[in-house]
CSV table of C-alpha atoms in Angstrom, one decimal:
chain,number,residue,atom,x,y,z
V,1,MET,CA,0.2,-0.2,0.2
V,2,LYS,CA,1.8,3.5,-1.1
V,3,ILE,CA,0.8,6.3,2.0
V,4,LEU,CA,2.1,9.8,1.2
V,5,VAL,CA,3.7,11.6,3.6
V,6,VAL,CA,3.7,15.7,4.3
V,7,ASP,CA,5.6,17.9,6.7
V,8,ASP,CA,7.9,20.5,6.6
V,9,GLU,CA,10.2,18.5,8.9
V,10,GLN,CA,12.7,16.8,8.0
V,11,LYS,CA,13.1,14.5,10.4
V,12,ILE,CA,9.8,13.9,11.6
V,13,CYS,CA,10.1,12.2,7.8
V,14,GLU,CA,12.4,10.4,8.6
V,15,PHE,CA,11.4,8.0,12.0
V,16,VAL,CA,8.1,8.3,10.2
V,17,LYS,CA,9.2,7.3,6.7
V,18,ALA,CA,11.4,4.0,8.9
V,19,TYR,CA,8.6,2.9,11.6
V,20,LEU,CA,5.9,2.0,8.1
V,21,ASP,CA,8.8,1.0,6.1
V,22,ARG,CA,9.4,-1.6,7.9
V,23,GLU,CA,5.3,-2.8,7.9
V,24,GLY,CA,6.0,-3.2,4.4
V,25,TYR,CA,5.0,0.2,3.2
V,26,GLU,CA,5.9,2.5,-0.1
V,27,VAL,CA,6.1,5.8,1.3
V,28,THR,CA,6.1,8.9,-0.8
V,29,VAL,CA,8.3,12.3,1.2
V,30,THR,CA,7.6,15.6,0.0
V,31,TYR,CA,8.1,19.0,2.5
V,32,ASN,CA,5.9,21.8,0.8
V,33,GLY,CA,2.0,21.0,-0.3
V,34,LYS,CA,2.8,21.9,-3.5
V,35,ASP,CA,4.5,18.6,-4.2
V,36,ALA,CA,2.3,16.8,-2.3
V,37,ILE,CA,-0.6,18.3,-4.6
V,38,GLU,CA,1.1,17.3,-7.0
V,39,ASN,CA,1.9,14.1,-6.2
V,40,PHE,CA,-1.2,13.4,-4.7
V,41,GLU,CA,-2.2,14.0,-8.8
V,42,ASN,CA,0.4,11.3,-10.1
V,43,THR,CA,0.3,8.4,-8.3
V,44,ASP,CA,-2.7,6.2,-6.5
V,45,TYR,CA,-1.9,6.6,-2.8
V,46,ASP,CA,-3.7,4.7,0.1
V,47,LEU,CA,-3.7,7.1,2.8
V,48,VAL,CA,-1.6,10.0,3.5
V,49,VAL,CA,-0.6,11.8,6.9
V,50,LEU,CA,-0.2,15.5,6.5
V,51,ASP,CA,1.5,17.8,8.4
V,52,ARG,CA,-1.0,21.2,9.4
V,53,MET,CA,1.7,24.2,9.1
V,54,LEU,CA,3.2,24.6,6.1
V,55,PRO,CA,5.4,26.8,4.4
V,56,ASP,CA,3.7,27.1,1.1
V,57,ILE,CA,0.4,26.0,1.6
V,58,SER,CA,-1.2,25.6,4.2
V,59,GLY,CA,-2.5,22.3,5.3
V,60,GLU,CA,-5.1,22.5,5.3
V,61,GLU,CA,-5.6,23.5,1.8
V,62,VAL,CA,-4.3,20.5,0.6
V,63,CYS,CA,-6.6,18.7,3.2
V,64,ARG,CA,-9.1,20.7,1.2
V,65,TYR,CA,-8.7,20.0,-2.6
V,66,ILE,CA,-7.4,16.2,-1.9
V,67,ARG,CA,-10.9,15.5,0.2
V,68,LYS,CA,-12.9,18.2,-3.1
V,69,LYS,CA,-11.5,14.6,-5.6
V,70,SER,CA,-11.0,12.0,-3.3
V,71,ASP,CA,-11.9,10.0,-0.1
V,72,LEU,CA,-8.2,8.7,0.4
V,73,PRO,CA,-7.6,8.6,4.0
V,74,ILE,CA,-6.1,12.1,5.5
V,75,ILE,CA,-4.5,11.3,8.8
V,76,MET,CA,-3.5,14.8,9.9
V,77,LEU,CA,-0.4,16.2,12.2
V,78,THR,CA,-0.7,19.6,14.2
V,79,ALA,CA,1.7,21.8,16.9
V,80,LYS,CA,-1.2,22.8,17.6
V,81,ILE,CA,-3.8,21.1,21.4
V,82,GLU,CA,-7.1,22.6,21.4
V,83,ASP,CA,-9.9,21.3,20.9
V,84,GLU,CA,-11.4,23.8,18.5
V,85,ASP,CA,-8.1,23.1,16.1
V,86,ARG,CA,-9.2,19.2,16.5
V,87,ILE,CA,-12.6,20.0,15.2
V,88,GLU,CA,-10.9,22.1,12.6
V,89,GLY,CA,-9.5,18.9,11.5
V,90,PHE,CA,-12.6,16.8,11.4
V,91,THR,CA,-14.6,19.3,9.7
V,92,LEU,CA,-11.6,19.8,6.0
V,93,GLY,CA,-12.5,16.4,6.2
V,94,CYS,CA,-9.4,14.4,7.9
V,95,ASP,CA,-10.2,10.5,8.6
V,96,ASP,CA,-8.3,11.1,11.9
V,97,TYR,CA,-5.9,13.9,14.2
V,98,LEU,CA,-2.6,13.3,16.3
V,99,CYS,CA,-1.2,16.6,17.5
V,100,LYS,CA,3.2,16.6,18.0
V,101,PRO,CA,5.4,15.1,19.5
V,102,PHE,CA,3.7,12.3,19.4
V,103,ASN,CA,4.5,8.4,19.2
V,104,VAL,CA,6.3,7.5,15.5
V,105,ARG,CA,4.7,3.8,16.4
V,106,GLU,CA,1.1,5.0,18.0
V,107,LEU,CA,0.7,7.5,14.3
V,108,VAL,CA,1.7,3.2,13.0
V,109,PHE,CA,-1.5,1.8,14.7
V,110,ARG,CA,-4.5,4.4,13.3
V,111,VAL,CA,-2.7,4.0,9.5
V,112,LYS,CA,-3.2,0.2,10.0
V,113,ALA,CA,-6.2,0.9,12.2
V,114,ILE,CA,-7.3,2.7,9.2
V,115,LEU,CA,-7.2,1.4,6.2
V,116,LYS,CA,-8.2,-1.7,7.6
V,117,ARG,CA,-11.1,0.2,7.8
V,118,SER,CA,-11.1,1.5,4.8
V,119,ASN,CA,-10.1,-2.2,2.7
V,120,LYS,CA,-13.8,-3.6,5.0
V,121,ILE,CA,-15.8,-0.7,3.0
V,122,SER,CA,-14.3,-1.0,-0.3
V,123,GLU,CA,-14.1,-5.3,0.1
V,124,ASP,CA,-18.1,-6.0,-0.5
V,125,ASN,CA,-17.1,-4.9,-4.2
V,126,ILE,CA,-14.3,-4.8,-6.0
V,127,ILE,CA,-11.0,-6.8,-6.6
V,128,LYS,CA,-8.0,-5.8,-6.9
V,129,ILE,CA,-4.7,-7.0,-7.3
V,130,GLY,CA,-2.0,-5.4,-7.2
V,131,ASP,CA,-2.2,-2.1,-10.4
V,132,GLU,CA,-2.9,-4.3,-13.0
V,133,VAL,CA,-6.6,-4.8,-12.4
V,134,GLU,CA,-9.5,-3.3,-10.7
V,135,ILE,CA,-13.3,-4.6,-10.5
V,136,ASP,CA,-16.2,-2.6,-9.5
V,137,THR,CA,-18.6,-5.6,-8.9
V,138,LEU,CA,-21.5,-3.0,-8.7
V,139,SER,CA,-21.3,-0.6,-11.6
V,140,TYR,CA,-19.7,-3.9,-13.8
V,141,GLN,CA,-16.6,-1.4,-14.2
V,142,VAL,CA,-13.0,-2.5,-15.3
V,143,LYS,CA,-9.7,-1.3,-14.5
V,144,ILE,CA,-6.7,-2.4,-16.4
V,145,ARG,CA,-3.9,-0.3,-15.1
V,146,LYS,CA,-5.8,1.5,-13.5
V,147,GLU,CA,-7.6,2.8,-17.1
V,148,LEU,CA,-11.0,2.1,-17.4
V,149,VAL,CA,-11.8,-0.8,-20.6
V,150,SER,CA,-14.7,-1.4,-22.2
V,151,LEU,CA,-16.0,-5.2,-21.7
V,152,THR,CA,-19.1,-7.1,-23.6
V,153,ASN,CA,-21.6,-8.9,-21.0
V,154,THR,CA,-19.9,-12.2,-21.7
V,155,GLU,CA,-16.1,-11.2,-21.9
V,156,TYR,CA,-16.1,-9.6,-18.4
V,157,LYS,CA,-18.3,-12.7,-16.4
V,158,ILE,CA,-15.9,-15.0,-18.6
V,159,LEU,CA,-12.7,-12.6,-16.5
V,160,LEU,CA,-15.3,-12.8,-13.1
V,161,LEU,CA,-15.0,-16.0,-13.4
V,162,LEU,CA,-11.9,-17.0,-14.2
V,163,LEU,CA,-10.5,-13.7,-11.5
V,164,SER,CA,-12.9,-15.7,-8.9
V,165,ASN,CA,-10.7,-19.1,-8.6
V,166,PRO,CA,-7.3,-17.9,-9.2
V,167,HIS,CA,-5.8,-22.0,-8.5
V,168,LYS,CA,-8.4,-23.3,-11.6
V,169,VAL,CA,-8.0,-24.2,-14.7
V,170,TYR,CA,-11.4,-24.4,-16.6
V,171,THR,CA,-12.3,-26.6,-19.4
V,172,ARG,CA,-13.8,-24.3,-22.6
V,173,ALA,CA,-17.4,-26.9,-21.2
V,174,GLU,CA,-16.7,-25.7,-18.2
V,175,ILE,CA,-16.9,-21.8,-19.1
V,176,LEU,CA,-20.2,-22.3,-21.7
V,177,GLU,CA,-21.4,-23.9,-18.0
V,178,GLN,CA,-20.8,-21.4,-15.7
V,179,LEU,CA,-22.6,-18.3,-18.1
V,180,GLU,CA,-25.1,-17.1,-17.1
V,181,GLU,CA,-28.4,-17.6,-19.5
V,182,GLY,CA,-28.4,-15.9,-22.2
V,183,TYR,CA,-25.2,-17.5,-23.2
V,184,TYR,CA,-26.6,-19.5,-26.0
V,185,GLU,CA,-23.4,-20.2,-28.2
V,186,LYS,CA,-22.6,-24.1,-27.6
V,187,ASP,CA,-19.0,-24.0,-29.3
V,188,ASP,CA,-17.4,-24.8,-26.5
V,189,ARG,CA,-14.5,-22.5,-30.0
V,190,ALA,CA,-16.4,-20.1,-28.9
V,191,VAL,CA,-15.1,-19.1,-25.6
V,192,ASP,CA,-11.5,-18.9,-27.8
V,193,SER,CA,-13.1,-16.2,-30.2
V,194,HIS,CA,-14.3,-14.0,-26.5
V,195,ILE,CA,-10.6,-15.0,-24.5
V,196,LYS,CA,-8.5,-13.8,-27.5
V,197,ASN,CA,-11.0,-10.5,-27.4
V,198,LEU,CA,-10.9,-10.6,-24.2
V,199,ARG,CA,-7.0,-10.5,-23.5
V,200,GLN,CA,-6.5,-8.0,-26.6
V,201,LYS,CA,-7.9,-4.9,-24.0
V,202,ILE,CA,-6.7,-6.3,-20.8
V,203,GLU,CA,-3.4,-7.3,-22.3
V,204,LYS,CA,-0.3,-5.3,-22.2
V,205,ASN,CA,1.2,-7.9,-24.8
V,206,PRO,CA,-1.4,-10.3,-26.0
V,207,LYS,CA,1.4,-12.6,-27.4
V,208,ASP,CA,3.0,-13.0,-23.9
V,209,CYS,CA,-0.4,-13.3,-21.9
V,210,LYS,CA,-0.4,-12.4,-18.0
V,211,ILE,CA,-4.0,-11.7,-17.2
V,212,VAL,CA,-5.6,-15.2,-18.9
V,213,GLN,CA,-3.5,-17.2,-20.0
V,214,THR,CA,-3.5,-20.4,-21.8
V,215,VAL,CA,-3.0,-24.0,-20.3
V,216,TYR,CA,-2.4,-26.4,-23.1
V,217,GLY,CA,-4.7,-28.8,-23.8
V,218,ILE,CA,-6.7,-27.9,-20.3
V,219,GLY,CA,-8.6,-25.2,-21.2
V,220,TYR,CA,-7.4,-21.5,-19.0
V,221,LYS,CA,-6.7,-20.0,-16.1
V,222,PHE,CA,-5.9,-16.3,-13.8
V,223,GLY,CA,-2.6,-16.0,-14.4
V,224,LEU,CA,-2.1,-12.9,-11.3
V,225,LYS,CA,-0.8,-13.0,-8.0
V,226,ASN,CA,-0.8,-10.4,-5.6
V,227,LYS,CA,-4.9,-10.2,-5.3
V,228,LYS,CA,-5.6,-8.9,-2.3
V,229,HIS,CA,-9.3,-9.2,-1.8
V,230,PHE,CA,-12.5,-11.5,-3.3
V,231,THR,CA,-16.2,-10.8,-2.1
């Protein structure tokens, strides 16, 4: 998971990054609001740790900017300890608020808790495998390498079927059987045609398929690993 840390104090950034790195997170550090916004626009982060007092654009403005465009979790850091300041921070849209000086281990605990809650909300309808494939089963949207792709109903069902059991190799006959009523093609060679069209849309190189793989003499399987969740 990717985390953006924004603070103008280098030592704080170094400590926070070291602890989060140790937990397996991919951490980017910036020291001002302008770079924070630029990084946010160019990278798909899972959480932002944001200092309220920055040298150029204030943390409040960065928080407002992010919140207008995303529901990305934000933990705000601040030296202001008054209740009114904390309430204002939550009003801006931050998800948690930590006063300086703080224990870095407490920050890591809060990061884990927020990401756990965030993932639990999205688990019900999102299937995500690294940065390669993301399927929203409520909207029927499919993203490949973060780009929306347009699949036919049959292509969508085949992709979802293969992904639902990535260790299984499906024969052409099994794929036909699993398609819902309304699919009238009974020739299992039609599956090859659908697979070919699907690969043209989702593979980087359709001649070297990584997502939908052929198991010669048997059928097809889902090729990617590191599946984050499936429900």
